[in-house]
Coordinates of C-alpha atoms in Angstrom, one line a residue:
I246 CA -2.4 43.0 9.7
P247 CA -0.4 39.9 10.9
L248 CA -2.5 36.9 11.4
Q249 CA -3.0 35.8 15.0
V250 CA -1.4 32.7 16.4
L251 CA -3.4 31.0 19.2
T252 CA -2.6 28.2 21.6
L253 CA -5.9 26.5 22.6
P254 CA -6.6 24.0 25.3
T255 CA -7.7 20.4 24.5
S256 CA -8.1 17.0 26.0
P257 CA -6.6 13.7 24.8
Y258 CA -8.3 10.8 23.1
P259 CA -7.2 7.2 24.0
D260 CA -7.7 5.8 20.4
Q261 CA -5.2 7.7 18.3
R262 CA -2.6 4.9 17.8
P263 CA -1.5 5.0 14.1
G264 CA -1.6 1.7 12.3
T265 CA 0.7 0.6 9.4
N266 CA -0.8 3.2 7.2
G267 CA -1.6 6.0 9.7
L268 CA -4.7 6.7 11.7
K269 CA -8.0 5.6 10.0
K270 CA -11.4 6.2 11.5
K271 CA -15.0 6.8 10.2
T272 CA -15.1 10.2 8.6
H273 CA -17.6 11.6 11.2
V274 CA -15.0 10.9 14.0
F275 CA -12.6 13.4 12.5
Q276 CA -15.4 15.8 11.3
S277 CA -17.6 15.8 14.5
I278 CA -15.6 15.0 17.6
K279 CA -14.1 18.2 19.1
N280 CA -10.5 18.6 18.3
Y281 CA -10.0 15.1 17.3
L282 CA -8.3 16.2 14.0
H283 CA -6.5 19.0 15.7
N284 CA -5.1 16.7 18.4
F285 CA -3.6 14.2 16.0
I286 CA -2.1 16.9 13.7
Q287 CA -0.5 18.7 16.7
C288 CA 1.0 15.4 17.8
I289 CA 2.6 14.9 14.4
F290 CA 4.2 18.4 14.6
S291 CA 5.3 17.9 18.2
S292 CA 7.1 14.6 17.2
I293 CA 9.4 16.7 15.1
D294 CA 12.1 18.5 17.1
L295 CA 11.4 22.2 17.2
R296 CA 14.8 23.0 15.8
D297 CA 14.2 20.8 12.8
R298 CA 10.6 22.2 12.4
Q299 CA 11.4 25.9 12.4
G300 CA 11.3 27.2 8.8
S301 CA 11.1 23.7 7.3
T302 CA 9.1 22.6 4.2
M303 CA 6.3 20.0 4.5
V304 CA 4.3 18.4 1.7
V305 CA 0.5 17.9 2.0
G306 CA -1.8 15.9 -0.4
G307 CA -4.7 13.6 -0.4
D308 CA -6.8 11.2 -2.4
G309 CA -9.7 13.7 -2.8
R310 CA -12.1 11.9 -0.5
Y311 CA -14.8 13.7 1.5
F312 CA -13.5 16.0 4.2
N313 CA -10.0 16.2 2.4
S314 CA -10.1 20.0 1.6
T315 CA -11.5 20.9 5.1
A316 CA -8.7 19.0 6.8
I317 CA -6.0 20.5 4.7
Q318 CA -7.1 24.0 5.7
V319 CA -6.7 23.0 9.3
I320 CA -3.3 21.3 8.7
V321 CA -2.0 24.5 7.0
Q322 CA -3.2 26.7 9.9
M323 CA -1.4 24.4 12.5
A324 CA 1.7 24.1 10.3
A325 CA 1.9 27.9 10.3
A326 CA 1.5 28.1 14.0
N327 CA 4.0 25.3 14.7
G328 CA 6.9 27.0 12.9
V329 CA 6.8 25.4 9.6
G330 CA 8.0 27.9 7.0
R331 CA 6.6 26.4 3.7
V332 CA 3.8 23.9 2.9
V333 CA 3.7 22.5 -0.7
I334 CA 0.2 21.2 -1.6
G335 CA -1.2 19.4 -4.7
Q336 CA -3.7 21.5 -6.6
K337 CA -7.2 21.1 -5.2
G338 CA -5.6 19.1 -2.3
I339 CA -5.0 16.2 -4.7
M340 CA -1.7 14.2 -4.7
S341 CA -1.3 10.5 -4.8
T342 CA 0.7 8.8 -2.0
P343 CA 3.6 7.8 -4.5
A344 CA 3.7 11.4 -5.8
V345 CA 3.9 12.8 -2.1
S346 CA 6.8 10.5 -1.5
C347 CA 8.4 11.6 -4.7
V348 CA 8.0 15.4 -4.0
I349 CA 9.2 15.0 -0.4
R350 CA 12.5 13.5 -1.8
K351 CA 12.9 16.0 -4.6
I352 CA 12.5 19.1 -2.6
K353 CA 14.1 17.7 0.6
A354 CA 11.1 18.4 2.7
I355 CA 11.1 17.5 6.4
G356 CA 8.1 15.2 5.7
G357 CA 4.5 15.1 4.5
I358 CA 1.0 14.5 5.5
I359 CA -1.2 12.3 3.4
L360 CA -5.0 12.4 3.8
T361 CA -6.2 9.0 2.8
A362 CA -7.8 5.8 4.0
S363 CA -6.2 4.0 1.1
H364 CA -8.6 1.4 -0.4
N365 CA -11.4 2.1 2.1
P366 CA -14.6 3.6 1.0
G367 CA -15.1 7.4 1.2
G368 CA -17.9 9.9 1.7
P369 CA -19.7 11.1 4.9
D370 CA -20.4 7.5 5.9
G371 CA -17.1 6.2 4.7
D372 CA -13.6 6.4 6.1
F373 CA -11.0 9.1 6.5
G374 CA -7.2 8.8 7.4
I375 CA -4.1 10.8 8.2
K376 CA -0.6 9.4 7.4
F377 CA 2.7 10.9 8.3
N378 CA 5.7 10.4 6.0
T379 CA 9.2 11.3 7.1
A380 CA 12.0 13.0 5.3
N381 CA 13.0 9.9 3.3
G382 CA 9.5 10.0 1.7
G383 CA 8.3 6.9 3.4
P384 CA 5.8 6.1 6.2
A385 CA 6.9 7.1 9.6
P386 CA 8.9 4.2 11.3
E387 CA 7.3 2.6 14.4
A388 CA 9.5 4.7 16.8
V389 CA 7.9 7.8 15.4
T390 CA 4.3 6.5 15.3
N391 CA 4.7 5.3 18.9
Q392 CA 5.9 8.7 19.9
I393 CA 2.9 10.3 18.1
F394 CA 0.7 7.9 20.1
Q395 CA 2.3 8.7 23.4
L396 CA 1.9 12.4 22.7
S397 CA -1.8 11.9 21.9
R398 CA -2.4 10.5 25.3
T399 CA -1.1 13.5 27.2
I400 CA -1.9 16.4 24.9
E401 CA -3.2 19.5 26.6
E402 CA -3.0 22.2 23.9
F403 CA -2.5 22.8 20.2
A404 CA -1.3 25.8 18.1
I405 CA -3.2 27.2 15.3
C406 CA -3.6 30.3 13.1
P407 CA -7.4 30.2 12.6
E408 CA -7.8 33.2 10.3
L409 CA -5.4 31.8 7.7
R410 CA -7.1 30.6 4.5
V411 CA -5.6 29.0 1.5
D412 CA -6.8 29.0 -2.2
L413 CA -6.2 25.3 -3.1
G414 CA -7.3 25.7 -6.7
T415 CA -4.7 28.2 -8.1
I416 CA -1.2 27.1 -8.9
G417 CA 1.4 29.4 -7.4
K418 CA 2.7 30.9 -4.1
Q419 CA 0.7 32.5 -1.3
S420 CA 2.4 34.3 1.5
F421 CA 1.0 35.1 4.9
D422 CA 2.4 37.4 7.6
L423 CA 2.0 35.9 11.1
E424 CA 2.4 37.8 14.4
N425 CA 5.8 37.3 16.0
K426 CA 7.2 35.8 12.8
F427 CA 10.1 37.5 11.0
K428 CA 9.7 35.7 7.7
P429 CA 6.3 35.2 5.9
F430 CA 4.7 31.7 6.0
T431 CA 4.4 30.4 2.4
V432 CA 2.0 28.0 0.8
E433 CA 2.9 26.7 -2.7
I434 CA 0.1 25.0 -4.8
V435 CA 1.7 22.7 -7.4
D436 CA 0.6 20.6 -10.3
P437 CA 0.2 17.2 -8.5
V438 CA 1.4 15.2 -11.6
E439 CA 4.3 17.0 -13.2
S440 CA 7.2 16.3 -10.6
Y441 CA 6.1 12.7 -10.3
A442 CA 5.9 12.3 -14.1
N443 CA 9.4 13.6 -14.5
S444 CA 10.6 10.8 -12.3
L445 CA 8.9 8.2 -14.3
R446 CA 10.4 9.6 -17.5
N447 CA 13.8 8.9 -16.0
I448 CA 12.8 5.3 -15.1
F449 CA 11.1 4.0 -18.2
D450 CA 11.7 4.5 -21.9
F451 CA 8.7 6.6 -22.9
A452 CA 9.5 6.4 -26.5
V453 CA 9.3 2.6 -26.4
L454 CA 6.1 2.7 -24.3
K455 CA 4.5 5.2 -26.8
E456 CA 5.2 2.9 -29.7
L457 CA 3.6 0.0 -27.7
L458 CA 0.5 2.1 -26.9
S459 CA 0.0 4.3 -30.1
A460 CA 1.9 2.9 -33.1
D461 CA 0.2 1.1 -36.0
N462 CA 0.3 -2.3 -34.2
H463 CA -0.3 -0.9 -30.8
I464 CA -1.8 -3.0 -28.0
Q465 CA -5.2 -2.3 -26.5
I466 CA -5.2 -1.3 -22.8
R467 CA -7.9 -0.6 -20.2
L468 CA -7.0 1.3 -17.0
D469 CA -9.5 1.8 -14.2
A470 CA -8.7 4.6 -11.7
M471 CA -11.8 3.7 -9.7
H472 CA -12.6 7.5 -9.2
G473 CA -9.5 7.8 -7.0
V474 CA -6.5 10.0 -7.1
T475 CA -4.7 8.2 -10.0
G476 CA -7.2 9.4 -12.6
P477 CA -5.4 12.7 -13.5
Y478 CA -2.0 10.8 -13.6
V479 CA -3.4 8.1 -15.9
K480 CA -5.0 10.7 -18.2
K481 CA -1.8 12.9 -18.4
I482 CA 0.9 10.2 -18.6
L483 CA -0.7 7.3 -20.3
C484 CA -3.2 9.1 -22.6
E485 CA -1.7 12.6 -23.3
E486 CA 1.9 11.7 -23.3
L487 CA 2.2 8.0 -24.3
G488 CA -0.7 8.2 -26.8
S489 CA -3.1 5.6 -25.4
P490 CA -6.7 6.4 -26.6
A491 CA -8.7 8.6 -24.2
N492 CA -11.3 5.9 -24.0
S493 CA -8.8 3.3 -22.6
A494 CA -8.9 5.1 -19.2
I495 CA -12.1 4.9 -17.2
N496 CA -13.3 6.4 -13.9
C497 CA -10.6 9.0 -14.0
V498 CA -12.4 11.9 -12.3
P499 CA -11.5 11.8 -8.4
L500 CA -14.8 11.8 -6.5
E501 CA -15.3 12.5 -2.7
N502 CA -17.1 9.1 -2.3
F503 CA -15.3 7.3 -5.3
G504 CA -18.7 7.1 -7.0
G505 CA -20.1 5.1 -4.2
R506 CA -17.6 2.3 -4.9
H507 CA -15.0 0.6 -2.8
P508 CA -11.8 1.8 -4.4
D509 CA -9.8 -1.5 -3.8
P510 CA -8.2 -3.0 -6.9
N511 CA -9.1 -6.6 -6.6
L512 CA -11.4 -8.9 -8.6
I513 CA -14.3 -8.2 -6.2
Y514 CA -14.3 -4.5 -6.1
A515 CA -12.8 -3.9 -9.6
S516 CA -15.4 -6.2 -11.1
E517 CA -16.3 -3.7 -13.9
L518 CA -12.7 -3.9 -15.2
A519 CA -12.5 -7.7 -14.8
E520 CA -15.8 -8.2 -16.7
T521 CA -14.7 -5.9 -19.5
M522 CA -11.3 -7.7 -19.9
K523 CA -13.1 -11.0 -20.3
S524 CA -14.4 -9.8 -23.7
G525 CA -10.9 -10.2 -25.2
Q526 CA -11.0 -6.7 -26.7
Y527 CA -8.1 -5.5 -24.5
D528 CA -4.6 -7.0 -24.2
F529 CA -3.7 -5.4 -20.8
G530 CA -5.7 -4.1 -17.9
A531 CA -4.8 -2.4 -14.6
A532 CA -6.8 -0.9 -11.7
F533 CA -5.6 1.4 -9.0
D534 CA -6.9 2.2 -5.4
G535 CA -8.1 5.4 -3.9
D536 CA -4.6 7.0 -3.1
G537 CA -2.7 5.3 -6.0
D538 CA -0.3 3.0 -4.3
R539 CA -2.0 -0.3 -5.1
N540 CA -2.6 -2.1 -8.4
M541 CA -4.2 -5.1 -10.0
I542 CA -2.9 -6.4 -13.3
L543 CA -5.0 -8.4 -15.9
G544 CA -4.3 -10.0 -19.2
K545 CA -6.5 -10.7 -22.2
H546 CA -9.7 -12.5 -21.5
G547 CA -9.5 -11.4 -17.9
F548 CA -6.3 -13.4 -17.0
F549 CA -5.6 -12.5 -13.4
V550 CA -2.0 -11.9 -12.1
N551 CA -2.0 -12.2 -8.4
P552 CA 0.2 -9.6 -6.7
S553 CA 2.7 -12.2 -5.4
D554 CA 3.3 -13.5 -8.9
S555 CA 3.4 -9.9 -10.3
V556 CA 6.4 -8.8 -8.2
A557 CA 8.1 -12.1 -9.1
V558 CA 7.7 -11.5 -12.8
L559 CA 9.0 -8.0 -12.5
A560 CA 12.0 -9.3 -10.7
A561 CA 12.7 -12.0 -13.3
N562 CA 12.4 -9.3 -16.1
I563 CA 13.9 -6.4 -14.2
F564 CA 16.3 -5.4 -16.9
C565 CA 13.4 -4.6 -19.3
I566 CA 13.2 -1.4 -17.2
P567 CA 16.1 1.0 -18.1
Y568 CA 16.3 2.4 -14.5
F569 CA 17.6 -1.0 -13.4
Q570 CA 20.0 -1.2 -16.3
H571 CA 21.8 1.8 -14.8
T572 CA 21.4 1.2 -11.1
G573 CA 21.8 -2.5 -11.0
V574 CA 19.8 -4.7 -8.6
R575 CA 20.7 -4.5 -4.8
G576 CA 18.1 -6.9 -3.4
F577 CA 14.5 -8.1 -3.5
A578 CA 12.0 -8.1 -0.6
R579 CA 8.5 -9.2 0.1
S580 CA 6.2 -9.1 3.2
M581 CA 6.0 -12.3 5.1
P582 CA 2.4 -13.1 4.1
T583 CA 3.2 -12.7 0.4
S584 CA 3.8 -16.0 -1.4
A585 CA 7.4 -17.2 -1.9
A586 CA 7.3 -16.8 -5.7
L587 CA 9.8 -14.0 -5.5
D588 CA 12.1 -16.3 -3.4
M589 CA 12.4 -18.6 -6.4
V590 CA 13.6 -15.7 -8.6
A591 CA 16.1 -14.4 -6.0
R592 CA 17.5 -18.0 -5.5
A593 CA 18.0 -18.4 -9.3
T594 CA 19.6 -15.0 -9.8
K595 CA 21.5 -15.2 -6.6
I596 CA 20.2 -11.8 -5.5
Q597 CA 19.6 -11.2 -1.7
L598 CA 15.9 -11.6 -0.6
Y599 CA 14.5 -10.1 2.6
E600 CA 11.2 -11.2 4.2
T601 CA 9.8 -8.3 6.3
P602 CA 6.6 -7.7 8.3
T603 CA 3.6 -6.1 6.6
G604 CA 4.2 -2.3 6.1
W605 CA 6.1 -0.4 3.5
R606 CA 8.3 1.3 6.2
F607 CA 10.3 -1.9 6.6
F608 CA 11.1 -1.8 2.8
G609 CA 12.1 1.9 3.2
S610 CA 14.8 1.1 5.9
L611 CA 16.4 -1.4 3.5
M612 CA 16.3 1.0 0.6
D613 CA 17.8 3.9 2.6
A614 CA 20.7 1.5 3.4
G615 CA 21.2 0.7 -0.4
R616 CA 20.2 -3.0 0.1
L617 CA 16.9 -3.1 -1.8
S618 CA 15.7 -2.3 -5.4
L619 CA 12.4 -4.1 -5.9
C620 CA 9.7 -5.2 -3.5
G621 CA 6.1 -6.1 -3.1
E622 CA 3.2 -7.1 -0.8
E623 CA 0.4 -9.5 -1.5
S624 CA -2.1 -6.8 -0.8
F625 CA -1.6 -5.4 -4.3
G626 CA 1.4 -3.2 -3.6
T627 CA 4.5 -3.1 -5.7
G628 CA 7.4 -0.6 -5.9
S629 CA 11.0 0.2 -6.2
D630 CA 13.7 2.3 -4.5
Y631 CA 13.1 5.5 -6.6
I632 CA 10.7 6.5 -3.8
R633 CA 9.6 5.1 -0.4
E634 CA 6.0 4.0 -1.2
K635 CA 4.4 1.4 -3.2
D636 CA 3.2 2.8 -6.5
G637 CA 0.4 1.5 -8.7
L638 CA 1.1 3.4 -11.8
W639 CA 4.8 2.5 -11.7
A640 CA 3.7 -1.2 -11.5
A641 CA 1.6 -0.9 -14.6
L642 CA 4.4 0.9 -16.6
A643 CA 6.8 -1.8 -15.4
W644 CA 4.4 -4.5 -16.8
L645 CA 4.0 -2.5 -20.1
S646 CA 7.8 -2.3 -20.4
I647 CA 8.1 -6.1 -20.2
L648 CA 5.4 -6.4 -22.8
A649 CA 7.2 -4.0 -25.1
V650 CA 10.5 -6.0 -24.8
R651 CA 9.1 -9.5 -24.9
R652 CA 6.3 -9.0 -27.3
Q653 CA 4.2 -11.7 -25.5
S654 CA 0.8 -11.6 -23.9
V655 CA 0.5 -11.2 -20.2
E656 CA -0.7 -14.8 -19.9
D657 CA 2.3 -16.2 -22.0
I658 CA 4.8 -14.2 -19.8
M659 CA 3.1 -15.6 -16.7
T660 CA 2.9 -19.1 -17.8
D661 CA 6.6 -19.0 -19.0
H662 CA 7.5 -17.8 -15.6
W663 CA 5.7 -20.8 -13.9
R664 CA 7.4 -23.2 -16.1
T665 CA 10.8 -21.7 -15.3
Y666 CA 10.5 -21.1 -11.5
G667 CA 7.5 -23.3 -10.5
R668 CA 4.1 -21.9 -9.3
N669 CA 3.1 -20.7 -5.8
Y670 CA -0.6 -21.3 -5.6
Y671 CA -1.9 -18.6 -3.3
T672 CA -5.1 -17.2 -1.8
R673 CA -6.1 -14.8 1.0
F674 CA -9.4 -14.9 2.9
D675 CA -10.5 -11.6 4.7
Y676 CA -12.8 -11.7 7.7
E677 CA -13.6 -7.9 8.0
E678 CA -15.2 -6.0 11.0
V679 CA -15.2 -9.0 13.3
G680 CA -15.3 -8.3 17.0
L681 CA -11.9 -7.3 18.3
D682 CA -12.0 -9.3 21.6
A683 CA -13.1 -12.5 19.7
A684 CA -10.3 -12.0 17.1
V685 CA -7.6 -11.4 19.7
E686 CA -8.7 -14.4 21.8
M687 CA -8.7 -16.7 18.7
M688 CA -5.1 -15.5 17.8
L689 CA -3.9 -16.1 21.3
D690 CA -5.4 -19.6 21.5
L691 CA -3.8 -20.4 18.0
E692 CA -0.4 -19.1 19.1
L693 CA -0.6 -21.3 22.2
M694 CA -1.4 -24.3 20.1
I695 CA 1.3 -23.9 17.5
S696 CA 3.9 -23.0 20.2
D697 CA 3.5 -26.4 21.9
R698 CA 6.5 -28.7 21.0
A699 CA 4.2 -31.5 20.0
F700 CA 2.8 -29.4 17.2
N701 CA 6.0 -29.5 15.2
G702 CA 6.1 -32.8 13.1
Q703 CA 2.3 -33.2 13.4
V704 CA 0.7 -34.7 10.3
F705 CA -2.6 -33.4 8.9
T706 CA -4.6 -35.6 6.5
V707 CA -7.2 -34.3 4.3
G708 CA -8.6 -36.7 1.7
E709 CA -5.6 -38.3 0.0
K710 CA -3.1 -35.6 1.0
K711 CA -0.9 -35.5 4.0
Y712 CA 0.8 -32.3 5.3
Q713 CA 3.5 -32.5 8.0
V714 CA 4.4 -29.4 10.1
E715 CA 8.0 -28.4 9.7
A716 CA 8.0 -25.2 11.7
A717 CA 5.5 -22.9 13.4
D718 CA 6.0 -19.5 15.1
N719 CA 4.8 -15.9 15.5
F720 CA 6.9 -14.1 12.9
E721 CA 9.6 -11.9 14.4
Y722 CA 11.8 -9.6 12.3
S723 CA 15.1 -8.1 13.1
D724 CA 15.9 -5.2 10.9
P725 CA 19.4 -5.9 9.4
V726 CA 20.0 -2.1 9.2
D727 CA 19.3 -0.8 12.7
G728 CA 18.7 -4.0 14.6
T729 CA 15.2 -3.0 15.6
I730 CA 13.0 -6.1 16.5
S731 CA 9.4 -6.3 15.4
R732 CA 7.5 -9.0 17.2
N733 CA 4.0 -10.6 16.9
Q734 CA 3.8 -10.0 13.1
G735 CA 1.7 -13.0 12.2
L736 CA 1.3 -16.7 13.0
R737 CA 3.0 -19.0 10.5
I738 CA 2.5 -22.7 10.0
I739 CA 5.1 -24.0 7.5
F740 CA 4.8 -27.6 6.1
K741 CA 7.4 -29.8 4.5
G742 CA 7.5 -29.0 0.8
G743 CA 6.9 -25.3 1.4
S744 CA 3.2 -25.0 1.9
R745 CA 2.2 -22.3 4.5
I746 CA -0.8 -21.3 6.5
I747 CA -0.6 -17.7 8.0
F748 CA -2.9 -15.8 10.3
R749 CA -2.6 -12.2 10.9
L750 CA -4.7 -9.4 12.5
S751 CA -4.7 -6.4 10.2
G752 CA -4.1 -2.9 11.7
T753 CA -5.3 -0.8 8.8
E754 CA -9.1 -0.8 9.3
S755 CA -11.2 1.9 10.7
Y756 CA -13.7 -0.2 12.6
G757 CA -13.4 -3.6 14.3
A758 CA -10.8 -6.0 13.5
T759 CA -9.9 -7.8 10.3
V760 CA -8.4 -11.4 10.3
R761 CA -6.5 -12.4 7.3
L762 CA -5.9 -16.0 6.4
Y763 CA -3.2 -16.6 3.8
I764 CA -2.5 -20.0 2.0
D765 CA 0.6 -20.7 0.0
S766 CA 1.6 -23.9 -1.7
Y767 CA 4.5 -24.5 -4.1
E768 CA 4.2 -26.7 -7.2
K769 CA 7.0 -27.5 -9.6
D770 CA 5.5 -30.3 -11.6
I771 CA 5.0 -28.8 -15.1
N772 CA 1.8 -30.9 -15.5
K773 CA 0.1 -29.3 -12.5
L774 CA 0.8 -25.6 -13.1
F775 CA -2.5 -24.6 -14.6
Q776 CA -5.2 -25.6 -12.0
D777 CA -7.7 -23.4 -10.1
P778 CA -5.9 -22.1 -7.0
Q779 CA -9.0 -22.5 -4.8
V780 CA -9.2 -26.1 -5.8
V781 CA -5.5 -26.8 -5.3
L782 CA -5.6 -25.1 -1.8
A783 CA -8.9 -26.5 -0.5
E784 CA -7.2 -29.1 1.7
L785 CA -4.9 -26.5 3.3
V786 CA -7.9 -24.2 3.8
T787 CA -9.7 -27.0 5.5
I788 CA -6.8 -27.5 7.9
A789 CA -6.7 -23.8 8.6
L790 CA -10.3 -23.6 9.5
Q791 CA -10.1 -26.7 11.7
L792 CA -7.2 -25.3 13.6
S793 CA -8.6 -21.8 14.1
K794 CA -12.3 -22.5 14.3
I795 CA -12.5 -19.0 12.8
H796 CA -16.1 -19.3 11.8
E797 CA -17.3 -20.4 15.2
R798 CA -15.0 -18.0 17.0
T799 CA -16.0 -14.9 15.0
G800 CA -19.6 -15.8 14.3
R801 CA -18.9 -15.7 10.5
K802 CA -20.1 -18.3 8.0
G803 CA -17.2 -17.3 5.7
P804 CA -14.9 -14.6 4.7
T805 CA -16.0 -11.2 3.5
V806 CA -13.6 -11.2 0.6
I807 CA -11.5 -14.0 -1.1
T808 CA -8.5 -13.0 -3.4

């Protein structure tokens, strides 16, 4: 009997504006508020022209967090009712964000829905998120997310096939007959790793990597998947195929609550890996976030590579990766708050550099136009133009490729880089879950202050150091591909000599506001390259706190996280 397609009435919710990485809320919001999930999914489908939607293919995957499987069943029911012809889903609903991007591009899908709240905690009391990626495999551009938001404000009904049930555990095709449909609706459950692994085999020299990881003089590595989606990828690619010992990969079973941990690969939340690396037993370490698109790189004795430096080192050693030997290098890019370390490499190699707002979709536009090969964000995201997402595992394999060619330690490669290009001392302070009104008011007052003509040229003295303002603005980006202008992307104070203070309100959290403070200072004196960043940047931090009065304005005694 053909399954019934229903159109059911609903009412809009005013808070379904997607951020830079989709719509994130507390799990109970999606789980308990009537039609909250259904409304947003319908608005995603409605944002696609009906003629493009009819009979199309979509990809669905998630990071395995709590409510993942339940939400996928609803998405499939609604996809069928909205005219989609085929849905490709990772087995058990699992597929990393970079793998979804890879599959969308390989099978020429119309887009994909990723169920993740990225690096946020999971579980019934944690966070849940829904992200829409378009046909290029990348996050939906602002024009699309704005359209989805506008639809969410006026939605009156949604289409669903409520009796349709999918077996997420069995690889293969499932077909369903729907009323008034001439062709069956198809769901295909796929191995979440294989298609993505094939792409990596074409990018890296797996024979060289296998020798590095499993030959007689192999290096010792430690990889922490933090109970996120990357676990199966690490086990299959690094351990089974490249020969790294099974015990070199930890926390590789995806859990609905990430084992009660915060799946964010930084020194605070990946402290287990950081402590283990300090022992000196391992030569290379990496951690990955909940959905697999972020990474943290560590060397022997816990040597930390900050993400801004990481992308700069990859750029300087880019031809250690076979993919770039074949494609060449079209350009580099970084997000505006990321340190200017990449700029130094671009300048020395005479390769075009782009400075974009935060959000991977800006990189995607440049990649689609053939202008960009390698990019990164200070928030532990690195990637290249083979897909349209940042990719944690790709970054780890890129670093291992450099180790295989240069036969040096992580620390030696990093210190050689500083001696060649100078060092950008860098830190970020996060003030999480502060009152939205207080945060917005503080940012408005700051912008008013730095916009005053008298602010330019002002000199700040802290101890024996003086800093003179060279420029200050609210960062604005004009996309060189389509001319789209993105305003209000962060407040910048730039001092003579290249030091910067940046304030930005983050749009990726599920509750309250997050104010991020970034400090960047360039040092080229070879005798001053090996100091503690927090000591070197202390004066600039003092200036930033004096200007913003962030502690007084937010009621916080200090940041939630320092990286």
